[in-house]
PDB file of C-alpha atoms in Angstrom:
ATOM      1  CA  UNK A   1      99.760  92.900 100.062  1.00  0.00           C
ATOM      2  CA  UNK A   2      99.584  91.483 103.948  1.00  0.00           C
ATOM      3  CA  UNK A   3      98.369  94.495 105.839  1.00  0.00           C
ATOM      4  CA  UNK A   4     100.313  96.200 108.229  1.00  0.00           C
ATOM      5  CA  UNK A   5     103.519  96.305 105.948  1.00  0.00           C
ATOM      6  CA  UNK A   6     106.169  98.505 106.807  1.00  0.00           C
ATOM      7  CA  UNK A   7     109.301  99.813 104.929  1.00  0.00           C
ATOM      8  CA  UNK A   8     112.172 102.172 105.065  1.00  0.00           C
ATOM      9  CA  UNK A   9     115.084 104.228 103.497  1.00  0.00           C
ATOM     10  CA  UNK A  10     118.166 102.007 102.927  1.00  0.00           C
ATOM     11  CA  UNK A  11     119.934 103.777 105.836  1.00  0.00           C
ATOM     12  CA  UNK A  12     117.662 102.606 107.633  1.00  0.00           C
ATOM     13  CA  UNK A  13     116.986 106.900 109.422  1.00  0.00           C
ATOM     14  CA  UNK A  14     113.510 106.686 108.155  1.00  0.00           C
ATOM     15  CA  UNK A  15     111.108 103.784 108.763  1.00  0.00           C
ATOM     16  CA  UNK A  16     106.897 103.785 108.477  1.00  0.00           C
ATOM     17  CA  UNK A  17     104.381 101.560 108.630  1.00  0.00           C
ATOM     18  CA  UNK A  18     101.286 101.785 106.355  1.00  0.00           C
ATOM     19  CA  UNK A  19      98.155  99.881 107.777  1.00  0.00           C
ATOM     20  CA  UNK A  20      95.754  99.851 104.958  1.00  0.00           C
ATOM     21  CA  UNK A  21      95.986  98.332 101.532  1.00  0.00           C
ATOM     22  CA  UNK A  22      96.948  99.615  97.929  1.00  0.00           C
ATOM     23  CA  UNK A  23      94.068 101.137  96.502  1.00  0.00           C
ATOM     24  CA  UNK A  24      96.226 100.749  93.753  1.00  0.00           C
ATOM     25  CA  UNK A  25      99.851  99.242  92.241  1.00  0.00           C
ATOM     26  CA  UNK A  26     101.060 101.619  89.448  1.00  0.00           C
ATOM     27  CA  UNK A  27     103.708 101.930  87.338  1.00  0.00           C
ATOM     28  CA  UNK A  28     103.924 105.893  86.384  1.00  0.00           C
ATOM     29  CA  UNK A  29     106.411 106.722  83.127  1.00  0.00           C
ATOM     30  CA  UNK A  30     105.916 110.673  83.712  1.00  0.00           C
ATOM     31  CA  UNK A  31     109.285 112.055  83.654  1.00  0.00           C
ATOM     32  CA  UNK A  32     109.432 113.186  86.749  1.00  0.00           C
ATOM     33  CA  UNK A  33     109.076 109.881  88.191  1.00  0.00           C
ATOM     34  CA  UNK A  34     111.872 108.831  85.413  1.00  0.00           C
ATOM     35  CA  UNK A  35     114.055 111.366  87.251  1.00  0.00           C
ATOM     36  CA  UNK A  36     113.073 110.903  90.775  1.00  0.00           C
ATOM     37  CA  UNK A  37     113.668 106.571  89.990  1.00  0.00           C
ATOM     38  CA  UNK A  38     116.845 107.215  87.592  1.00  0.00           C
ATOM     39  CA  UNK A  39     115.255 104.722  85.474  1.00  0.00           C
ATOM     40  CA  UNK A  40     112.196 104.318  83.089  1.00  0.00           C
ATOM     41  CA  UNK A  41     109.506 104.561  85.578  1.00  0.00           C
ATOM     42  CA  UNK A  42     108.410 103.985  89.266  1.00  0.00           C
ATOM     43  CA  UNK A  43     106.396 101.709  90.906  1.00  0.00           C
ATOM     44  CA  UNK A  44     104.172 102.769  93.488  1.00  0.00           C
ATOM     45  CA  UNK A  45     101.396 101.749  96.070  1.00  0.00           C
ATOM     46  CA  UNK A  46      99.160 104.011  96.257  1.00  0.00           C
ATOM     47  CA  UNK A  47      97.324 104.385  99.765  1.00  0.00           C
ATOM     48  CA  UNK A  48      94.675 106.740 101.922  1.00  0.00           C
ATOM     49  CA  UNK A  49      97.250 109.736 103.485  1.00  0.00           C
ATOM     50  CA  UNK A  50      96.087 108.699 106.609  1.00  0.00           C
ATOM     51  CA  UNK A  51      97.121 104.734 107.080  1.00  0.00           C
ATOM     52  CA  UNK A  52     100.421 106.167 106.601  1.00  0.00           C
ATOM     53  CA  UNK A  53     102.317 106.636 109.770  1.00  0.00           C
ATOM     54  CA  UNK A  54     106.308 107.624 110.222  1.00  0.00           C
ATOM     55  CA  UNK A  55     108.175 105.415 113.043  1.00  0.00           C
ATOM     56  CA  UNK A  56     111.027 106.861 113.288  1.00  0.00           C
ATOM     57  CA  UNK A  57     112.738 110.086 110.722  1.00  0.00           C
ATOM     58  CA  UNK A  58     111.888 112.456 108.915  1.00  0.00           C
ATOM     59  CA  UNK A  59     111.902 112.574 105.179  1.00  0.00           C
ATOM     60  CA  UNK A  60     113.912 116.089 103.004  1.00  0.00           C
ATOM     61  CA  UNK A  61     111.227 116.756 100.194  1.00  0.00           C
ATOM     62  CA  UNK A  62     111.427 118.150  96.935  1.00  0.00           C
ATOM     63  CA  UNK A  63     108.767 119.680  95.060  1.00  0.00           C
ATOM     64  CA  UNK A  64     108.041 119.921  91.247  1.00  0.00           C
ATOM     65  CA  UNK A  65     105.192 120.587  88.753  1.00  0.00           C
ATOM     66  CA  UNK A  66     103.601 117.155  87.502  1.00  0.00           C
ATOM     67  CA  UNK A  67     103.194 116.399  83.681  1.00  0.00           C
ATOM     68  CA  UNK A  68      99.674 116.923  84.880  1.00  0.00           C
ATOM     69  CA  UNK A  69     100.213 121.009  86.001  1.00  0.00           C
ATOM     70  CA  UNK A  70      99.302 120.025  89.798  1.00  0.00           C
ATOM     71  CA  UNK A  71     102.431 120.215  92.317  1.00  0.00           C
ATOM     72  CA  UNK A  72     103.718 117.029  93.371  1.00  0.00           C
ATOM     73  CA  UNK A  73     106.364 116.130  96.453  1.00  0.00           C
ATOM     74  CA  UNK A  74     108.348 113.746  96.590  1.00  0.00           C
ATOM     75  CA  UNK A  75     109.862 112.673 100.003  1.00  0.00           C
ATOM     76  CA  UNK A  76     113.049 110.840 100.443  1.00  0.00           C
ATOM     77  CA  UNK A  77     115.721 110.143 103.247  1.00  0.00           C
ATOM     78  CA  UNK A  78     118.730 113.173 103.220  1.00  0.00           C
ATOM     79  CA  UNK A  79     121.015 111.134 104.623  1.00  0.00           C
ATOM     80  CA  UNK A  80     121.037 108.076 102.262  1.00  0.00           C
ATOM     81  CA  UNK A  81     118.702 109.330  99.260  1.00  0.00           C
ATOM     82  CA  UNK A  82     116.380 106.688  98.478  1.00  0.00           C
ATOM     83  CA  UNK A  83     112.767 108.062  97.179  1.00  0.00           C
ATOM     84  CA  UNK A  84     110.017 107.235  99.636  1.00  0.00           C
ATOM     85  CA  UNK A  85     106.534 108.906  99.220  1.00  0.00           C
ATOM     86  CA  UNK A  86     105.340 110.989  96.372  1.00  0.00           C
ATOM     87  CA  UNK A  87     102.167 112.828  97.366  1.00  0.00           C
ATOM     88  CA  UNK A  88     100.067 115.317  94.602  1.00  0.00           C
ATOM     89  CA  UNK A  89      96.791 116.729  93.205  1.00  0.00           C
ATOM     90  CA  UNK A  90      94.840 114.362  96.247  1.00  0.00           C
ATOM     91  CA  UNK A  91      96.053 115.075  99.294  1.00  0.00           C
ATOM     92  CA  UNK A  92      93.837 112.084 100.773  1.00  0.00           C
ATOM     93  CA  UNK A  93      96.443 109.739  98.969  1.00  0.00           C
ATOM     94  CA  UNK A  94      99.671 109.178  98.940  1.00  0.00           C
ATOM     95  CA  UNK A  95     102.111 106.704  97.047  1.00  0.00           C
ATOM     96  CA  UNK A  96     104.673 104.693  98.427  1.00  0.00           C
ATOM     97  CA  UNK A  97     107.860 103.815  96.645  1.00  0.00           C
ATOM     98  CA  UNK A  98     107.957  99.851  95.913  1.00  0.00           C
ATOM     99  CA  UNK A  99     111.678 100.066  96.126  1.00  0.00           C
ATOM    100  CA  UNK A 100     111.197 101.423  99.870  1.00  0.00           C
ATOM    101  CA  UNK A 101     109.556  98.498 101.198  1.00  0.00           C
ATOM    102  CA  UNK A 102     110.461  95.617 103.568  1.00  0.00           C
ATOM    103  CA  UNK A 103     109.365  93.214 101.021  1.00  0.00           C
ATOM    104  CA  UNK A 104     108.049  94.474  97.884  1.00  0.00           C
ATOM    105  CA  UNK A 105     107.248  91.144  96.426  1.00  0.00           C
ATOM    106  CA  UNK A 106     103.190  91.738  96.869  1.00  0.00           C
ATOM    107  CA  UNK A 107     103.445  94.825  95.129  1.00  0.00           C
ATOM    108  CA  UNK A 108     102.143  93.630  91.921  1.00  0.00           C
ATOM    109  CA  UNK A 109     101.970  96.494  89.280  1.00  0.00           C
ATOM    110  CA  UNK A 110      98.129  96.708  87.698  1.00  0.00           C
ATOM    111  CA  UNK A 111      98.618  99.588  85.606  1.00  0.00           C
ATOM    112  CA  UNK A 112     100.688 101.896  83.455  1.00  0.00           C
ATOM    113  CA  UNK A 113      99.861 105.612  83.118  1.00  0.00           C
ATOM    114  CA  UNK A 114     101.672 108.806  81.414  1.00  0.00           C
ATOM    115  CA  UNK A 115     102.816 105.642  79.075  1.00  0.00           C
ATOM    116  CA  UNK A 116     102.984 108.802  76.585  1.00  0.00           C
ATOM    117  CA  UNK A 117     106.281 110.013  77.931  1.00  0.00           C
ATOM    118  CA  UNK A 118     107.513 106.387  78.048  1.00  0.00           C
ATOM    119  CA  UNK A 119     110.648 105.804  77.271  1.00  0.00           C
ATOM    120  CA  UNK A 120     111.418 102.988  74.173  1.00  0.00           C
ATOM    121  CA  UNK A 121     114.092 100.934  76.133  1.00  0.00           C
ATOM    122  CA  UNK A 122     111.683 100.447  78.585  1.00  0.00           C
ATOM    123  CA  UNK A 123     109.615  97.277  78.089  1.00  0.00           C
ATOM    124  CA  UNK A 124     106.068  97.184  79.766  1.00  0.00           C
ATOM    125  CA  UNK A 125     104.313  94.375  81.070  1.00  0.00           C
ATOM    126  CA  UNK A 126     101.241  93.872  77.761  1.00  0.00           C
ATOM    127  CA  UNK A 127      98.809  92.548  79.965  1.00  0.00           C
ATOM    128  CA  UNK A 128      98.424  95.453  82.157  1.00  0.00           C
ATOM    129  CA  UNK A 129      95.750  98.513  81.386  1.00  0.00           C
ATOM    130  CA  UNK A 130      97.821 101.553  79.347  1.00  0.00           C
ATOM    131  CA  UNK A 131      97.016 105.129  80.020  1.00  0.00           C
ATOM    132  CA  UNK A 132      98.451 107.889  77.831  1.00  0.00           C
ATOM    133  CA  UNK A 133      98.051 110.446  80.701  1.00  0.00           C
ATOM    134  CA  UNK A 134      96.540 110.046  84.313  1.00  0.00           C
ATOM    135  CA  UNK A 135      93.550 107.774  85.247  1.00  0.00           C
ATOM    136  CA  UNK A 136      90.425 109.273  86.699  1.00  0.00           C
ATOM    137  CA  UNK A 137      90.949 110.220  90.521  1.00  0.00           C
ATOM    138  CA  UNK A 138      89.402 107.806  92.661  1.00  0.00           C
ATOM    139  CA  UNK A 139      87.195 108.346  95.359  1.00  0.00           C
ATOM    140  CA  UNK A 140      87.238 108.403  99.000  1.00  0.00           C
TER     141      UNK A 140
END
């Protein structure tokens, strides 16, 4: 993905810019990202907390415990809904919602986790990596 890339809530309230790439694509099947994407699962990018940076708005959060027992928040825009960040047990990271950005066409999935709680309509990509549950943390 061309770093900076920037992205938004469909309303357009709530715009960032992120200037540092992936460390990771992911596509999560846990089902709290079924529920937070209404759908099978949700694609991410998953970047250091701090190359994040808000523009303009601020995002309504929700919070939840993860298939994983650690607390996980998602943030979204109140006025329009759409799911931007997700942030959880490493508060050094944080992922941002494919859907929410400008052009999500670089954000090329590389891996599917919690592919235990999968659902069986939902067809994943064979070539990529499968994890039943999490992946090790990474380090930064």
């Amino acid at each position: 993905m061309p770093v900076p890339f920037t992205g938004g809530c469909a309303c357009g309230a709530i715009r960032y810019e992120c200037s540092a790439a992936p460390i990771a694509v992911l596509n999560c099947h846990c089902r709290n990202c079924q529920r937070a994407s209404g759908t099978g699962h949700s694609t991410v990018a998953v970047v250091p907390a701090d190359s994040l940076r808000l523009l303009h708005g601020t995002p309504r959060s929700h919070a939840s415990t993860a298939d994983s027992g650690n607390e996980t928040r998602r943030e979204f825009c109140a006025g329009c809904g759409s799911p931007l960040f997700a942030r959880g047990g490493i508060p050094s990271f944080v992922a941002i919602t494919a859907g929410s950005l400008d052009d999500p066409s670089g954000c090329v999935p590389t891996i599917d986790i919690w592919t235990q709680s999968a659902q069986p309509w939902d067809t994943m990509n064979p070539s990529l990596p499968k994890f039943p549950k999490n992946i090790p943390a990474p380090s930064r």
